[in-house]
Amino acid sequence: MNAVQLDDLELFGLTALTPLDGRYGQKVKDLRLFLSECGLIRFRVLVEVLEFLHFACTSEDINNLAHALMLKEALNRVLFPMMDEMIAAICKMAKDNAQIPMLSRTHGQPASPTTLGKEMTIFAFRLSRQRQLVSTVGILGKFAGAVGNYNVHFVAYPDVNWPKVADEFIKSLGLNFNPYVTQIEPHDYMAE
């Protein structure tokens, strides 16, 4: 996973994320390694690195794991560190401006006095809370065949405990196993 460096990825069709890559390219460039088409292909290869692995799989068995790995790596290597930097910067601003008075407002009207430091602390607390909530969401994966029942798996090898094999494989990728799925892993964790 470390063979390609973030700075090595030039902007072209496979590394582009969105039209943001033009005007805001410098702001999103660190996500290219993980969230671009190139990133998806890289994670698909990672999932399918053993020849026998694709046995009885659908494309969703591979894609849901690749998407989960893309999100996991983008969060852990780009977004969480960036959030931590922002929280630290806002906390420093709050401390440095703890005594700076300012007029607060309620319903758009002038109200009681406050301090710039206290108001900045609100933003630091809110961002810290969201960072903590997002970091506790388990990133899920499935590896159960066309309808989630391991049908082809059991027909070919009835004595294998396929749910256990799938669980172990998914956990080996650093993901959480979703044992109850249809053709797709429903991606509820992404909404969370």
Short mmCIF file of C-alpha atoms in Angstrom, two decimals:
data_model
loop_
_atom_site.label_atom_id
_atom_site.label_comp_id
_atom_site.label_asym_id
_atom_site.label_seq_id
_atom_site.Cartn_x
_atom_site.Cartn_y
_atom_site.Cartn_z
CA MET A 1 0.00 0.00 0.00
CA ASN A 2 2.91 2.38 0.54
CA ALA A 3 4.59 1.88 -2.85
CA VAL A 4 2.72 4.84 -4.37
CA GLN A 5 3.18 8.20 -2.67
CA LEU A 6 0.53 10.91 -2.61
CA ASP A 7 2.75 13.39 -4.44
CA ASP A 8 3.45 10.85 -7.21
CA LEU A 9 -0.12 10.89 -8.49
CA GLU A 10 -0.53 13.38 -11.31
CA LEU A 11 -3.98 14.62 -12.19
CA PHE A 12 -5.49 12.75 -15.14
CA GLY A 13 -8.70 10.81 -15.81
CA LEU A 14 -8.03 7.94 -13.42
CA THR A 15 -6.85 10.07 -10.52
CA ALA A 16 -9.49 12.78 -10.75
CA LEU A 17 -12.11 12.78 -8.01
CA THR A 18 -14.57 15.38 -9.25
CA PRO A 19 -14.59 18.72 -11.04
CA LEU A 20 -13.16 19.99 -7.74
CA ASP A 21 -9.83 18.68 -9.01
CA GLY A 22 -9.59 21.73 -11.25
CA ARG A 23 -10.13 24.87 -9.23
CA TYR A 24 -9.75 23.18 -5.83
CA GLY A 25 -7.20 20.55 -6.83
CA GLN A 26 -4.71 21.51 -4.15
CA LYS A 27 -7.38 21.09 -1.47
CA VAL A 28 -8.38 17.53 -2.49
CA LYS A 29 -5.14 16.14 -3.95
CA ASP A 30 -4.37 14.05 -0.85
CA LEU A 31 -7.59 12.08 -1.42
CA ARG A 32 -6.65 11.00 -4.98
CA LEU A 33 -4.67 7.98 -3.84
CA PHE A 34 -7.74 6.63 -2.04
CA LEU A 35 -10.95 7.96 -3.64
CA SER A 36 -10.16 8.19 -7.35
CA GLU A 37 -10.82 5.56 -10.03
CA CYS A 38 -7.15 4.68 -9.70
CA GLY A 39 -7.68 4.14 -5.95
CA LEU A 40 -10.68 1.91 -6.61
CA ILE A 41 -8.68 -0.22 -9.03
CA ARG A 42 -5.82 -0.46 -6.54
CA PHE A 43 -8.13 -1.65 -3.75
CA ARG A 44 -9.88 -4.12 -6.08
CA VAL A 45 -6.48 -5.64 -6.82
CA LEU A 46 -5.73 -5.79 -3.10
CA VAL A 47 -8.99 -7.66 -2.46
CA GLU A 48 -8.43 -10.12 -5.33
CA VAL A 49 -4.66 -10.74 -4.86
CA LEU A 50 -5.22 -14.60 -4.39
CA GLU A 51 -6.21 -16.43 -7.48
CA PHE A 52 -8.80 -18.66 -5.81
CA LEU A 53 -10.40 -15.76 -3.99
CA HIS A 54 -12.83 -14.81 -6.75
CA PHE A 55 -14.46 -18.24 -6.58
CA ALA A 56 -18.27 -17.84 -6.19
CA CYS A 57 -18.03 -14.05 -5.89
CA THR A 58 -20.07 -11.39 -7.59
CA SER A 59 -18.62 -8.03 -8.53
CA GLU A 60 -20.29 -6.61 -5.43
CA ASP A 61 -18.27 -8.97 -3.22
CA ILE A 62 -15.13 -7.31 -4.56
CA ASN A 63 -16.45 -3.75 -4.98
CA ASN A 64 -18.01 -3.39 -1.53
CA LEU A 65 -14.69 -4.37 0.06
CA ALA A 66 -12.73 -2.04 -2.24
CA HIS A 67 -15.09 0.85 -1.44
CA ALA A 68 -14.82 0.12 2.29
CA LEU A 69 -11.01 0.09 2.08
CA MET A 70 -11.04 3.34 0.09
CA LEU A 71 -13.11 5.04 2.78
CA LYS A 72 -11.10 3.53 5.64
CA GLU A 73 -7.79 4.69 4.21
CA ALA A 74 -9.09 8.15 3.26
CA LEU A 75 -10.43 8.64 6.78
CA ASN A 76 -7.38 7.34 8.61
CA ARG A 77 -4.68 8.83 6.42
CA VAL A 78 -6.20 12.14 5.29
CA LEU A 79 -9.44 13.23 6.92
CA PHE A 80 -8.83 12.34 10.59
CA PRO A 81 -5.34 13.89 10.63
CA MET A 82 -6.75 17.00 8.95
CA MET A 83 -9.58 17.19 11.48
CA ASP A 84 -7.08 16.77 14.33
CA GLU A 85 -5.00 19.65 12.95
CA MET A 86 -8.08 21.84 12.66
CA ILE A 87 -9.23 21.01 16.20
CA ALA A 88 -5.77 21.84 17.57
CA ALA A 89 -5.66 25.12 15.62
CA ILE A 90 -9.13 26.14 16.79
CA CYS A 91 -8.25 25.23 20.40
CA LYS A 92 -5.13 27.40 20.14
CA MET A 93 -7.23 30.25 18.75
CA ALA A 94 -9.68 29.80 21.63
CA LYS A 95 -6.88 29.92 24.20
CA ASP A 96 -5.09 32.84 22.54
CA ASN A 97 -8.34 34.81 22.36
CA ALA A 98 -9.85 33.77 25.69
CA GLN A 99 -9.94 37.35 26.95
CA ILE A 100 -10.99 39.12 23.75
CA PRO A 101 -14.52 40.45 24.38
CA MET A 102 -17.14 40.49 21.70
CA LEU A 103 -20.82 41.19 21.50
CA SER A 104 -22.92 38.10 21.03
CA ARG A 105 -26.21 38.00 19.20
CA THR A 106 -29.51 36.26 19.64
CA HIS A 107 -32.15 36.30 16.92
CA GLY A 108 -29.83 38.58 14.98
CA GLN A 109 -29.97 41.25 17.67
CA PRO A 110 -27.14 42.38 19.96
CA ALA A 111 -27.17 40.43 23.23
CA SER A 112 -24.91 39.67 26.20
CA PRO A 113 -21.15 39.96 25.89
CA THR A 114 -19.02 36.88 25.32
CA THR A 115 -15.41 36.22 24.40
CA LEU A 116 -13.90 35.18 21.10
CA GLY A 117 -12.19 32.34 22.95
CA LYS A 118 -15.49 30.94 24.23
CA GLU A 119 -17.04 31.11 20.78
CA MET A 120 -14.06 29.35 19.21
CA THR A 121 -14.28 26.66 21.90
CA ILE A 122 -17.79 25.89 20.65
CA PHE A 123 -16.41 25.08 17.18
CA ALA A 124 -13.56 22.99 18.61
CA PHE A 125 -16.02 21.00 20.75
CA ARG A 126 -18.42 20.43 17.86
CA LEU A 127 -15.69 19.29 15.46
CA SER A 128 -14.13 17.06 18.15
CA ARG A 129 -17.49 15.44 18.79
CA GLN A 130 -18.09 14.75 15.10
CA ARG A 131 -14.60 13.37 14.66
CA GLN A 132 -15.13 11.01 17.60
CA LEU A 133 -18.53 9.87 16.28
CA VAL A 134 -17.22 9.18 12.78
CA SER A 135 -14.21 7.28 14.15
CA THR A 136 -16.48 4.85 16.02
CA VAL A 137 -18.48 3.82 12.95
CA GLY A 138 -17.54 0.28 11.95
CA ILE A 139 -16.69 0.01 8.27
CA LEU A 140 -18.47 -3.11 7.02
CA GLY A 141 -17.90 -5.62 4.28
CA LYS A 142 -19.65 -8.67 2.85
CA PHE A 143 -18.33 -11.66 0.95
CA ALA A 144 -21.35 -13.93 0.60
CA GLY A 145 -22.05 -14.38 -3.09
CA ALA A 146 -24.94 -13.37 -5.32
CA VAL A 147 -27.74 -13.15 -2.76
CA GLY A 148 -25.80 -13.31 0.48
CA ASN A 149 -26.45 -17.01 1.17
CA TYR A 150 -23.16 -18.61 0.02
CA ASN A 151 -25.18 -20.79 -2.35
CA VAL A 152 -22.46 -21.54 -4.88
CA HIS A 153 -19.90 -21.83 -2.09
CA PHE A 154 -21.88 -24.57 -0.32
CA VAL A 155 -22.68 -26.45 -3.52
CA ALA A 156 -19.00 -26.64 -4.44
CA TYR A 157 -17.61 -27.19 -0.93
CA PRO A 158 -20.41 -28.16 1.49
CA ASP A 159 -18.08 -28.95 4.39
CA VAL A 160 -16.51 -25.48 4.56
CA ASN A 161 -17.85 -23.00 7.12
CA TRP A 162 -18.23 -20.20 4.57
CA PRO A 163 -19.54 -17.51 6.94
CA LYS A 164 -16.45 -18.09 9.12
CA VAL A 165 -14.15 -17.93 6.08
CA ALA A 166 -15.78 -14.69 4.95
CA ASP A 167 -15.58 -13.22 8.46
CA GLU A 168 -11.88 -14.05 8.77
CA PHE A 169 -11.09 -12.69 5.30
CA ILE A 170 -12.93 -9.41 5.87
CA LYS A 171 -11.32 -8.94 9.28
CA SER A 172 -7.90 -9.61 7.71
CA LEU A 173 -8.54 -6.48 5.61
CA GLY A 174 -9.17 -4.46 8.78
CA LEU A 175 -12.92 -4.25 8.14
CA ASN A 176 -15.95 -5.44 10.09
CA PHE A 177 -17.95 -8.41 8.82
CA ASN A 178 -21.62 -7.88 7.96
CA PRO A 179 -23.14 -11.39 8.17
CA TYR A 180 -26.65 -10.47 7.00
CA VAL A 181 -26.74 -9.15 3.46
CA THR A 182 -28.40 -9.57 0.10
CA GLN A 183 -26.44 -9.20 -3.14
CA ILE A 184 -25.07 -5.96 -1.75
CA GLU A 185 -23.68 -4.73 1.53
CA PRO A 186 -26.26 -1.99 2.19
CA HIS A 187 -23.67 0.70 3.08
CA ASP A 188 -25.59 1.97 6.10
CA TYR A 189 -22.25 2.63 7.76
CA MET A 190 -21.46 5.18 5.03
CA ALA A 191 -24.60 7.12 5.91
CA GLU A 192 -23.63 6.91 9.59
#
